[in-house]
CSV table of C-alpha atoms in Angstrom, one decimal:
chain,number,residue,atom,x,y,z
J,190,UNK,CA,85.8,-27.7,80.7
J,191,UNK,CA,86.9,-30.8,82.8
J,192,UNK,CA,85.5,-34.1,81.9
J,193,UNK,CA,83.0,-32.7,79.2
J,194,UNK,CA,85.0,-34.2,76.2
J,195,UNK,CA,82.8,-36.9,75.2
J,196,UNK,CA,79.5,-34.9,75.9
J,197,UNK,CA,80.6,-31.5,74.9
J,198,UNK,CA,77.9,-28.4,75.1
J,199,UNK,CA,79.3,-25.3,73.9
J,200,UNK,CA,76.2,-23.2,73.6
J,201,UNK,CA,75.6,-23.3,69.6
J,202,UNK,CA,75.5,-27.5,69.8
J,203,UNK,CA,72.7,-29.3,67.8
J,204,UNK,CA,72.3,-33.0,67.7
J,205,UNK,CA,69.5,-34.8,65.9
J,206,UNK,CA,68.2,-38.3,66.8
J,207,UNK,CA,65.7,-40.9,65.4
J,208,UNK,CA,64.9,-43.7,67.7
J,209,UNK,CA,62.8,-46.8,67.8
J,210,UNK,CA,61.6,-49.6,70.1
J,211,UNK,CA,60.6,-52.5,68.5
J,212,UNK,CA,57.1,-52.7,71.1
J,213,UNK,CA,56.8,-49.0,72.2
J,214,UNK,CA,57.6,-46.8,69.3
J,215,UNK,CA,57.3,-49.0,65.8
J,216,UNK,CA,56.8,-45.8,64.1
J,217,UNK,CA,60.1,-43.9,65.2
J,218,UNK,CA,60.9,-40.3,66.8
J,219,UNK,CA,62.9,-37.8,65.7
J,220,UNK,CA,64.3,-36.0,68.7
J,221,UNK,CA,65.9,-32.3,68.2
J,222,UNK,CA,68.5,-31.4,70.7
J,223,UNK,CA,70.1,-27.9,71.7
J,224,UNK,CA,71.8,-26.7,74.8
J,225,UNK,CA,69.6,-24.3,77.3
J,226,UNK,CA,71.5,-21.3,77.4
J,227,UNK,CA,68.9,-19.4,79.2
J,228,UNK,CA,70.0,-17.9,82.8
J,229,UNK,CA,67.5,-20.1,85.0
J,230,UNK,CA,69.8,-23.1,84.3
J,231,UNK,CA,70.9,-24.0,88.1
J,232,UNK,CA,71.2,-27.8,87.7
J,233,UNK,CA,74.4,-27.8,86.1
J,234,UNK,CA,74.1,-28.0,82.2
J,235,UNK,CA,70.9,-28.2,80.4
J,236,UNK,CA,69.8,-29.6,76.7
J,237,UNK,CA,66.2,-29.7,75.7
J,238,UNK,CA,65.0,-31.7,73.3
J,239,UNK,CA,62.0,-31.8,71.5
J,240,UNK,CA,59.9,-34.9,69.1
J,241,UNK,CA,57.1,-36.6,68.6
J,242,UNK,CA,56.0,-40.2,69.2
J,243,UNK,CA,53.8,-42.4,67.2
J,244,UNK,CA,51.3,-44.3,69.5
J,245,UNK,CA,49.6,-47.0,67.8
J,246,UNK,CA,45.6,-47.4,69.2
J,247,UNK,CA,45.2,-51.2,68.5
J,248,UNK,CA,44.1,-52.8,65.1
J,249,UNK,CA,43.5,-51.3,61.7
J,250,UNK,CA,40.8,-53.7,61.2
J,251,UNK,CA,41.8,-53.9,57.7
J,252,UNK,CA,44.4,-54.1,55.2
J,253,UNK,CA,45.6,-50.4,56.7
J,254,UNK,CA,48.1,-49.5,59.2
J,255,UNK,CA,46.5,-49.0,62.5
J,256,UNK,CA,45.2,-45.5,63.7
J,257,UNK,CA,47.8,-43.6,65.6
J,258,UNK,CA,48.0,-41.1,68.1
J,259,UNK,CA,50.5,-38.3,68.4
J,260,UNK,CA,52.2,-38.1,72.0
J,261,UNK,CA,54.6,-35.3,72.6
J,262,UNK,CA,58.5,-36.3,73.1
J,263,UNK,CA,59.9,-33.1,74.8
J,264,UNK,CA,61.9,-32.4,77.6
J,265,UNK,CA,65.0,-31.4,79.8
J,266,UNK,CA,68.0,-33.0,81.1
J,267,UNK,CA,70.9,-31.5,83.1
J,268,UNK,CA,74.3,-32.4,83.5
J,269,UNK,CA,77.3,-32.0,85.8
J,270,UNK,CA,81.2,-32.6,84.4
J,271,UNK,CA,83.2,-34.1,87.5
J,272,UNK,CA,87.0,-35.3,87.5
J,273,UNK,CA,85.5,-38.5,87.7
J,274,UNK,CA,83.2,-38.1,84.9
J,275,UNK,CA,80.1,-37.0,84.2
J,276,UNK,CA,76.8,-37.2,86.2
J,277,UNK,CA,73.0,-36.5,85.6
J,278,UNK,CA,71.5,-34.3,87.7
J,279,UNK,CA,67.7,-33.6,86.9
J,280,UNK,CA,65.8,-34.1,84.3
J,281,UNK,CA,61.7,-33.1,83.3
J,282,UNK,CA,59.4,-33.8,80.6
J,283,UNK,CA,56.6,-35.6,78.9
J,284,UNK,CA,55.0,-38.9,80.0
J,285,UNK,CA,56.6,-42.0,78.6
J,286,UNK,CA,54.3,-43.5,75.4
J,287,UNK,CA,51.1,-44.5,77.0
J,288,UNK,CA,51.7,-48.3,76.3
J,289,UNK,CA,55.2,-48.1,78.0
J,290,UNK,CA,55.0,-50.3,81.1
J,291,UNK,CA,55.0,-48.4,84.8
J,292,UNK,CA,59.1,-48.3,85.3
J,293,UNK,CA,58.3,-47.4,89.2
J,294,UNK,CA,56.6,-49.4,91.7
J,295,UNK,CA,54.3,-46.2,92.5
J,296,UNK,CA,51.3,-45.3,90.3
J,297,UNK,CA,52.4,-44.5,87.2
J,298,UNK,CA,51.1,-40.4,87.1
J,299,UNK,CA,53.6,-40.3,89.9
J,300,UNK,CA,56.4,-41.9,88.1
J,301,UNK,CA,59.3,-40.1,87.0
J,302,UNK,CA,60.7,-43.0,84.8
J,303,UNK,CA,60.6,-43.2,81.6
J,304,UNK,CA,62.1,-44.5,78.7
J,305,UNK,CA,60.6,-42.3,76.0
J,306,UNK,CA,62.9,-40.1,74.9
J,307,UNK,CA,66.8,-40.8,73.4
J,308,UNK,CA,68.6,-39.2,76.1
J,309,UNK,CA,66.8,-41.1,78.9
J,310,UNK,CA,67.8,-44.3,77.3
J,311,UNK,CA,71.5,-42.6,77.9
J,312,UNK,CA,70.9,-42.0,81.2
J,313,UNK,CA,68.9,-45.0,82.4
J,314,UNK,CA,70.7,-46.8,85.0
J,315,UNK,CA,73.5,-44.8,85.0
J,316,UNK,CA,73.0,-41.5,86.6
J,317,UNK,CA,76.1,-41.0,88.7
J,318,UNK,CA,77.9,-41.4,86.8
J,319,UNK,CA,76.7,-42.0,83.2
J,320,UNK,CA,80.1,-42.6,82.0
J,321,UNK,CA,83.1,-42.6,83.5
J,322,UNK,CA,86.0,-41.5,83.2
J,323,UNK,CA,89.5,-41.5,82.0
J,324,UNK,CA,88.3,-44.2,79.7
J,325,UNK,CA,90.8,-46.9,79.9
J,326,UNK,CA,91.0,-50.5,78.7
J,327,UNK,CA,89.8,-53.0,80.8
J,328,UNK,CA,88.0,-50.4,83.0
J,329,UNK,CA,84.5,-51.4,84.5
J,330,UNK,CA,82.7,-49.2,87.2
J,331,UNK,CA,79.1,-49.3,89.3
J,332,UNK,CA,76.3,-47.1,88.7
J,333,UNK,CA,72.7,-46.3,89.8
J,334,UNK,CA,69.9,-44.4,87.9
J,335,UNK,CA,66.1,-43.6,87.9
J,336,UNK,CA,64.4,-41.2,90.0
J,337,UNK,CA,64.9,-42.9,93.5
J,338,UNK,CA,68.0,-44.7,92.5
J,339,UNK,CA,66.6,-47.9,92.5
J,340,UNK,CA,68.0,-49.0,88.8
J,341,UNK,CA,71.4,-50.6,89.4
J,342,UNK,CA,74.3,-51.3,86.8
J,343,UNK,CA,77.1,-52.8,85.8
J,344,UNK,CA,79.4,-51.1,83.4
J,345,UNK,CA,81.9,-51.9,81.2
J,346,UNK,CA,84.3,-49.8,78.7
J,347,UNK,CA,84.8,-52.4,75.4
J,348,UNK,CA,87.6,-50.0,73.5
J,349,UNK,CA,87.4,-47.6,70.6
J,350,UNK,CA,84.7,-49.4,68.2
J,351,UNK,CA,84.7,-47.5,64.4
J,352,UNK,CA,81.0,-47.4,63.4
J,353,UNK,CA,78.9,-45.7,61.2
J,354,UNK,CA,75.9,-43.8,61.8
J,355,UNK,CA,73.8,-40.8,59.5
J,356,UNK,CA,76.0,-38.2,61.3
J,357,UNK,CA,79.3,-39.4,60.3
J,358,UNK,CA,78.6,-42.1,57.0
J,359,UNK,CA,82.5,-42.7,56.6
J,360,UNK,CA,82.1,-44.3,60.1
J,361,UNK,CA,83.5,-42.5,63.4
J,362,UNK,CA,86.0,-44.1,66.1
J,363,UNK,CA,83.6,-44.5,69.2
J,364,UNK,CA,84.0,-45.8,72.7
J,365,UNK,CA,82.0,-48.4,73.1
J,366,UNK,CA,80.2,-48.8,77.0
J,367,UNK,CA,77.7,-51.8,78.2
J,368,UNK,CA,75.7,-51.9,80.7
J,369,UNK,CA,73.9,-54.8,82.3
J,370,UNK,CA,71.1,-52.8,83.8
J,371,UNK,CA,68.6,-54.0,86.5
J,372,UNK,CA,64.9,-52.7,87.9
J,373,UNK,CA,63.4,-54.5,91.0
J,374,UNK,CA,60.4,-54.5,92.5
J,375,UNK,CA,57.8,-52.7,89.0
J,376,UNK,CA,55.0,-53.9,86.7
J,377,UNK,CA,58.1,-52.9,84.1
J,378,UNK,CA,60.9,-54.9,85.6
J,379,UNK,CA,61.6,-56.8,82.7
J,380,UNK,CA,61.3,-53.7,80.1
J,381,UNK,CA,63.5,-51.7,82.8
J,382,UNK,CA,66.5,-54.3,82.4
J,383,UNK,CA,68.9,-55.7,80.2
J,384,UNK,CA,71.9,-55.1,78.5
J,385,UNK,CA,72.5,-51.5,76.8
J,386,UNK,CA,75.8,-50.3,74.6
J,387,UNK,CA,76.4,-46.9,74.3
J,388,UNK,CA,78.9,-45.3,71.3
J,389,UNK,CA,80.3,-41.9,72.8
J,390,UNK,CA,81.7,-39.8,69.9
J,391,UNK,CA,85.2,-37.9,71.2
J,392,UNK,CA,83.8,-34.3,71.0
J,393,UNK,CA,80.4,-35.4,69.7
J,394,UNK,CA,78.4,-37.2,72.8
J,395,UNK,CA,75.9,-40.4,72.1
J,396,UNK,CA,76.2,-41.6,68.6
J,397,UNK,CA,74.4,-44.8,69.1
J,398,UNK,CA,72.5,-46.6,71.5
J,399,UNK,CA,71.5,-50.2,71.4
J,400,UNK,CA,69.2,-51.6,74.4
J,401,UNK,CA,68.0,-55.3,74.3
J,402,UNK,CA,65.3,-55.4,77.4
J,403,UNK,CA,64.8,-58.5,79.1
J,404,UNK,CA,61.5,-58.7,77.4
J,405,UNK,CA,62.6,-59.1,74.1
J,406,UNK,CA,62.0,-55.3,72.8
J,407,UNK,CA,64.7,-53.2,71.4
J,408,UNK,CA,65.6,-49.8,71.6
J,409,UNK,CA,67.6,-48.1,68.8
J,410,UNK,CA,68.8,-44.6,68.5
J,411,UNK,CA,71.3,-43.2,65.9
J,412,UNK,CA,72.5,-39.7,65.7
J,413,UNK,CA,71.3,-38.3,62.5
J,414,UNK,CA,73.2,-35.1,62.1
J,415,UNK,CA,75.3,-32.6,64.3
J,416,UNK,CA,77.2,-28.8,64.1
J,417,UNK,CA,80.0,-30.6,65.9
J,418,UNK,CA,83.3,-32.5,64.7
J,419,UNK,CA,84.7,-35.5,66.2
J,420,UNK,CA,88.7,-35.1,66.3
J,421,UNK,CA,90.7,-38.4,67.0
J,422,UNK,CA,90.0,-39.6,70.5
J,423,UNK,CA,92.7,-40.0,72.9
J,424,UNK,CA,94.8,-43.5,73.8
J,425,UNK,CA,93.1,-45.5,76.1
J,426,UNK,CA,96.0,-47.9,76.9
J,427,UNK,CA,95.8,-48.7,80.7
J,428,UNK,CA,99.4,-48.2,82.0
J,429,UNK,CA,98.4,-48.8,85.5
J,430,UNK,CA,95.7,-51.6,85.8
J,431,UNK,CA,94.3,-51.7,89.3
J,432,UNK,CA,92.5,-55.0,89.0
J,433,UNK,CA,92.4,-57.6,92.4
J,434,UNK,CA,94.7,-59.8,92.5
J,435,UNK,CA,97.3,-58.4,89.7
J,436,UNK,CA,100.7,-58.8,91.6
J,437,UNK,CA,104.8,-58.3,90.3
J,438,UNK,CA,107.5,-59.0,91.7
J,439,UNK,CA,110.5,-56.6,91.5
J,440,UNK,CA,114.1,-55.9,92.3
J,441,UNK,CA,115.8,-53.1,93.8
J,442,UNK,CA,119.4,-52.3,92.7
J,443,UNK,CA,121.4,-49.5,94.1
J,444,UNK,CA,125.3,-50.5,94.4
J,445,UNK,CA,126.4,-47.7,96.7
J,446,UNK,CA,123.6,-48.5,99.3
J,447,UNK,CA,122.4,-52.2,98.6
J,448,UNK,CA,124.9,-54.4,99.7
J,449,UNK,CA,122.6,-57.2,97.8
J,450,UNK,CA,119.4,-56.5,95.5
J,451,UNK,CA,116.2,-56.0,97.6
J,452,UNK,CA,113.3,-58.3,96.1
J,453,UNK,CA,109.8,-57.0,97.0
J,454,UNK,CA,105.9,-58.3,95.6
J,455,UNK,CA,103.2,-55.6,95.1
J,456,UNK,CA,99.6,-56.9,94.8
J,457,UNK,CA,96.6,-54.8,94.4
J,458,UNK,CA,94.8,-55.8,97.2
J,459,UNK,CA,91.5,-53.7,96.7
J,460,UNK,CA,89.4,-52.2,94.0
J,461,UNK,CA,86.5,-49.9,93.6
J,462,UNK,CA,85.3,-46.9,91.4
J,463,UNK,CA,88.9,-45.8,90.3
J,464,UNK,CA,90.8,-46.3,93.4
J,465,UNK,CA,92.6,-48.8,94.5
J,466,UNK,CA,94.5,-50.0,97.8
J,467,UNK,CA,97.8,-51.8,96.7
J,468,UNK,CA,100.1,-53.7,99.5
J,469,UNK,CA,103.9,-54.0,99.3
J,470,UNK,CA,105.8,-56.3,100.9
J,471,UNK,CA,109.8,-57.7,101.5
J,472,UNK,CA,110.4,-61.2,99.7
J,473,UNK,CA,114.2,-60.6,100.0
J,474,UNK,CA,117.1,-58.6,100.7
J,475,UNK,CA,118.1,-55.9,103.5
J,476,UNK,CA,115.7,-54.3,103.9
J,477,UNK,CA,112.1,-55.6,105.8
J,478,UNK,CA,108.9,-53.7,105.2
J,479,UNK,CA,105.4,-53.9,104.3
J,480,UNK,CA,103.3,-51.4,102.7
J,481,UNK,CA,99.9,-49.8,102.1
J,482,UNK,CA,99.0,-47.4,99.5
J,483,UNK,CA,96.3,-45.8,97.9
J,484,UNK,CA,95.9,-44.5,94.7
J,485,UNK,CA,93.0,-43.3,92.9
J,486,UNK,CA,92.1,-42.1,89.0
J,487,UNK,CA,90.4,-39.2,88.1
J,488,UNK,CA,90.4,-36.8,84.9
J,489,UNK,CA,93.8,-34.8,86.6
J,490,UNK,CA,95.6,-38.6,86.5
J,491,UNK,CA,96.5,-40.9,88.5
J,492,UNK,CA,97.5,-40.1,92.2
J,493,UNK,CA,98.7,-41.5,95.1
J,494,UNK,CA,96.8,-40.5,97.9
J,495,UNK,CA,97.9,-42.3,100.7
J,496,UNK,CA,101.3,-44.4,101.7
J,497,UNK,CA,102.5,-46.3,104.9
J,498,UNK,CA,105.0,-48.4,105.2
J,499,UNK,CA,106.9,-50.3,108.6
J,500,UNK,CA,109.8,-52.1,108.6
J,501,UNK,CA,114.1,-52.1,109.3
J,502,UNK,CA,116.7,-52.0,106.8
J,503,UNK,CA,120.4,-53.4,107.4
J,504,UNK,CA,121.5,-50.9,104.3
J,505,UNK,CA,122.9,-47.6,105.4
J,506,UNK,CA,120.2,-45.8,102.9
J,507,UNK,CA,120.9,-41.7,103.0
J,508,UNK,CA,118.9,-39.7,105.2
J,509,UNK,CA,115.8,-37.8,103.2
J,510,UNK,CA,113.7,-34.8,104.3
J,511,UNK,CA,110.0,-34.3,105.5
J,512,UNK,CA,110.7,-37.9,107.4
J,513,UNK,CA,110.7,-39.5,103.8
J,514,UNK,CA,111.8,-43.1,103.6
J,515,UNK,CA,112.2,-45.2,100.6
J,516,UNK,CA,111.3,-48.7,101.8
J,517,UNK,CA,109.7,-50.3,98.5
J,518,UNK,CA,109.7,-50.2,94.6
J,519,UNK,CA,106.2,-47.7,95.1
J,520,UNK,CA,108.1,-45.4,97.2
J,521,UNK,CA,110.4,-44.5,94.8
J,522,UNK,CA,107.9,-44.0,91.8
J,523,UNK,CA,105.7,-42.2,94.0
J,524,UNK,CA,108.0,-39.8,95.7
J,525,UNK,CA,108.0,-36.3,94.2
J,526,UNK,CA,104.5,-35.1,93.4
J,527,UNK,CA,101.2,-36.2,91.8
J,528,UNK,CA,100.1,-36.9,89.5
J,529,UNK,CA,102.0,-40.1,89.2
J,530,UNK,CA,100.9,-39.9,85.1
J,531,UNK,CA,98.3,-38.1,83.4
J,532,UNK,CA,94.9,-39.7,82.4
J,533,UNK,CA,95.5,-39.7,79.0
J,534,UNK,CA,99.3,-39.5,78.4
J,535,UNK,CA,100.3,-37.8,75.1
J,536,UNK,CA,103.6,-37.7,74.4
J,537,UNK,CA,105.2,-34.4,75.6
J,538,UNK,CA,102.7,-33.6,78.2
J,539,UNK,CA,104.2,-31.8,81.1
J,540,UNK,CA,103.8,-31.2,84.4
J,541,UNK,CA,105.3,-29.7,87.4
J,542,UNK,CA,105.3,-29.7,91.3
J,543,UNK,CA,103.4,-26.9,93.0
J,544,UNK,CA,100.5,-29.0,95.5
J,545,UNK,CA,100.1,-27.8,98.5
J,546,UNK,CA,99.7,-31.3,99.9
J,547,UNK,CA,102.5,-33.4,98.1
J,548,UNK,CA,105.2,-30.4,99.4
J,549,UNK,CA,104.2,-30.6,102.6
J,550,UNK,CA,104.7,-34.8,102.8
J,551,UNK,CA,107.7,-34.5,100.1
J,552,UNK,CA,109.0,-31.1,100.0
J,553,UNK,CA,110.0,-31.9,96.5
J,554,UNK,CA,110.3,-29.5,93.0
J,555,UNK,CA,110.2,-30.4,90.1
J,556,UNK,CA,108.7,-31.2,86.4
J,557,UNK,CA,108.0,-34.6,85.0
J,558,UNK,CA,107.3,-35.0,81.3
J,559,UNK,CA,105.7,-37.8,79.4
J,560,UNK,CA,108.2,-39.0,76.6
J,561,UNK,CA,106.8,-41.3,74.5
J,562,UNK,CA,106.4,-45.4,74.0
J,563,UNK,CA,109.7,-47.2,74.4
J,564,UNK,CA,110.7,-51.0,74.2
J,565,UNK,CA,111.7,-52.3,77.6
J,566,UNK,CA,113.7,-55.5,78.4
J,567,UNK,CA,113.5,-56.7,82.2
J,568,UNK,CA,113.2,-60.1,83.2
J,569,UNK,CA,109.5,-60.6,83.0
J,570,UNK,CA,109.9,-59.9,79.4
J,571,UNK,CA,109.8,-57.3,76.7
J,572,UNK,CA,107.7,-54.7,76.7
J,573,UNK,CA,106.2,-51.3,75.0
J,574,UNK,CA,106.4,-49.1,77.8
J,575,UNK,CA,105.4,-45.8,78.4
J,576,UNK,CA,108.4,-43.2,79.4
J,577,UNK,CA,108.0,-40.6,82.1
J,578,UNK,CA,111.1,-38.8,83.3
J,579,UNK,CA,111.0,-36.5,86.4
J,580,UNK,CA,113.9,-34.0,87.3
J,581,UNK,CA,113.3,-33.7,91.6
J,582,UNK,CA,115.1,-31.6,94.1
J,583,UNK,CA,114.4,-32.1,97.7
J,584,UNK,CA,116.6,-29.0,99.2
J,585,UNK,CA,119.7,-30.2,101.3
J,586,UNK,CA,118.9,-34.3,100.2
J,587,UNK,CA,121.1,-35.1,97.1
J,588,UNK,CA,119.7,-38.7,97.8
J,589,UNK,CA,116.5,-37.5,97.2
J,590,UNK,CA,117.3,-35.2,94.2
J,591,UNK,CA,118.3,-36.6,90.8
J,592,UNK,CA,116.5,-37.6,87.7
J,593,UNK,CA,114.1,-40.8,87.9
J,594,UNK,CA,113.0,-42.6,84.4
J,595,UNK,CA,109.9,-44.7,84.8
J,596,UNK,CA,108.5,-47.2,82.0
J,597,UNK,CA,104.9,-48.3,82.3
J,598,UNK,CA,103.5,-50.9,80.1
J,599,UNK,CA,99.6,-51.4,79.4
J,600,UNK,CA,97.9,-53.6,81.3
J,601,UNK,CA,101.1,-54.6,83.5
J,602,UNK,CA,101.5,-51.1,85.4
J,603,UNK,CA,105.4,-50.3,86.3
J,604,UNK,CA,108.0,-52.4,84.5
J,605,UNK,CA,111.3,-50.5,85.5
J,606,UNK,CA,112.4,-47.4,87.4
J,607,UNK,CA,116.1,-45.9,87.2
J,608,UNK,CA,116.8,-43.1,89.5
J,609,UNK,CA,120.1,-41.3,89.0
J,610,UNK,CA,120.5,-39.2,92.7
J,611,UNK,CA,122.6,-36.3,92.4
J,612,UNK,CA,124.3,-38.3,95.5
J,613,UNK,CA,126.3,-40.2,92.6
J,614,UNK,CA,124.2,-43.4,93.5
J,615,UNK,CA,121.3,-45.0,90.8
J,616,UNK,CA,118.4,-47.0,91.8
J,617,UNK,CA,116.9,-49.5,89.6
J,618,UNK,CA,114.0,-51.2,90.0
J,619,UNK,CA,113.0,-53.9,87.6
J,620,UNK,CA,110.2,-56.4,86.9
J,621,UNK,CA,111.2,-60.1,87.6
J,622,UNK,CA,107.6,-61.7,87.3
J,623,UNK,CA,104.0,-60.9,87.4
């Protein structure tokens, strides 16, 4: 199912947990979870969990440990998988250990925070989402959490992190998310913040959680043992950063229709949440435009989903159809269909035209294929870029028809474009600077 790769829940799934916090839970819970496969599941996906925490009841008065009482650790917690990644949608169980701090600033038998369980240490501050996704270097995002959203967060993906846990001894390749998580305004503000790192196991889910809380405790949890098998997670180079401020300049070639190169700089002028609003604009050359575009990254790739550009040209570029113009270096890696790439490019993923949206603005068919990591020489330097060739026909426009080449490196974004038209005429584009 989309976006349930690093939480799977195929209905057989069992995952066992033991968790600590160095004030609240000395003693350790175990915490059994299984997915809810029972028909009154409306919230999404359900697992229930079930455990048992330790509370200690002051003093031993002697050379003993202290007298305990038993507190039930049981509950349910639903989940929704969106192309942006996954969310939490409701959850229900026990109180938190009675020696937890109030995490609301309402009485605390009307609370419905709580920090008691494993999977509520998962999803504390970080409801919608809790992670993410695609899961790319150098990616950070915003989320919010508890029951009235008031717990805020910061959140950052730190790469593939090989540690080991009970579940997988030999160690398991991990992504590795922090959060710097904040709570306002409760008796428990300083329990309800700090910084948290997450391990999510390709096709596992949590392996580990760390939280340091502003007031010094720490929760640990550790996945003990699991039915389900972690295969290799997928690359998480970022081929198209969209980070403020991260600009390139590039030239434009075409020596049937250029009469001199056309020098353009693209900045990304904007950034939130996955999308991203970049601006293009003439340094140099025949032709004089500026440009805004839109692009946004979900689980189905990245697409561009918006473009505007102004501006006059003294080259005599061919006519295109659908009132297509190809004014800057983004029109031409854009033009065709979405996605631009895929979230995860593999080598020899395909994918064809067939939106109902990008024929209607390009009237363009076609298939573009993913073709592996090549080294690139342009002037900003040398690169190891990733290769996408499209084949495009746009009916009646042999300028607009032809085989485009693409090379993306990480962290950069677009290095080179060459664009052999079935008009006899190829377009380069090329990096000069960043």
């Amino acid at each position: 199912a989309l976006g349930d790769a690093w939480f799977p829940h195929p209905a057989n799934a069992q995952w066992t947990y033991y968790w600590t916090d160095t004030n609240y839970n000395p003693n350790g819970t175990t915490d059994t979870v299984t997915v809810d496969t029972t028909d009154q599941v409306t919230c999404g996906w359900q697992l229930q969990w079930s455990g048992a925490i330790l509370v200690p009841l002051g003093s031993s008065g002697g050379s003993g440990p202290p007298p305990t009482i038993s507190q039930p650790d049981d509950g349910t917690i639903c989940f929704e998988d969106q192309d942006y990644g996954l969310i939490n949608t409701d959850w229900s169980g026990n109180a938190p250990p009675i020696d937890e701090p109030p995490l609301c600033a309402a009485s605390a038998s009307q609370c419905a925070n709580s920090l008691g369980s494993v999977l509520y240490n998962v999803i504390w501050g970080t409801r919608s989402p809790v992670i993410s996704e695609p899961l790319l270097r150098g990616t950070s995002w915003v989320s919010t959490g508890g029951g009235d959203g008031s717990v805020t967060s910061q959140n950052q993906y730190l790469g593939l992190q090989k540690i080991e846990v009970p579940a997988f001894p030999k160690g398991i390749l991990a992504a590795a998310v922090r959060s710097q998580i904040a709570l306002a305004g409760t008796p428990g503000d300083d329990y309800g913040s700090g910084t948290r790192t997450v391990w999510w196991g390709y096709g596992v889910g949590p392996v580990k959680v760390v939280f340091d809380h502003v007031d010094g405790s720490i929760t640990t949890a550790e996945l003990m043992s699991t039915n389900l098998v972690s295969p290799p997670p997928p690359p998480d180079q970022n081929y198209f950063p969209m980070t403020v401020g991260l600009t390139g300049t590039y030239e434009w070639t075409n020596r049937k229709h250029l009469p001199q190169p056309e020098i353009e700089k693209i900045s990304v002028a904007a950034a939130a949440n996955r999308s991203a609003r970049l601006s293009a604009n003439s340094v140099s050359g025949p032709i004089r435009a500026a440009g805004d575009y839109v692009f946004s990254l979900r689980l189905d790739g990245l697409r561009n989903t918006y473009g505007s550009t102004e501006g006059a040209t003294l080259a005599k570029l061919p006519r295109l159809g659908h009132g297509v113009r190809f004014f800057t270096p983004l029109d031409l890696m854009t033009y065709g269909f979405n996605p631009v790439l895929p979230a995860y490019p593999v080598t020899g993923t395909t994918w064809t035209s067939g939106n109902a949206r990008d024929l209607q603005v390009y009237g363009v068919h076609g298939t573009s294929r993913v073709v592996g990591v090549r080294t690139i020489r342009v002037p900003a330097g040398r690169f190891a870029a990733l290769e996408v060739r499209s084949v495009l026909t746009q009916p009646g426009h042999p300028f607009g028809s032809g085989v485009r080449t693409m090379w993306f490196a990480p962290g950069v974004g677009l290095v080179k474009l060459v664009f052999h038209h079935r008009d006899g005429s190829v377009s380069t584009i090329q990096l000069l600077r960043r």
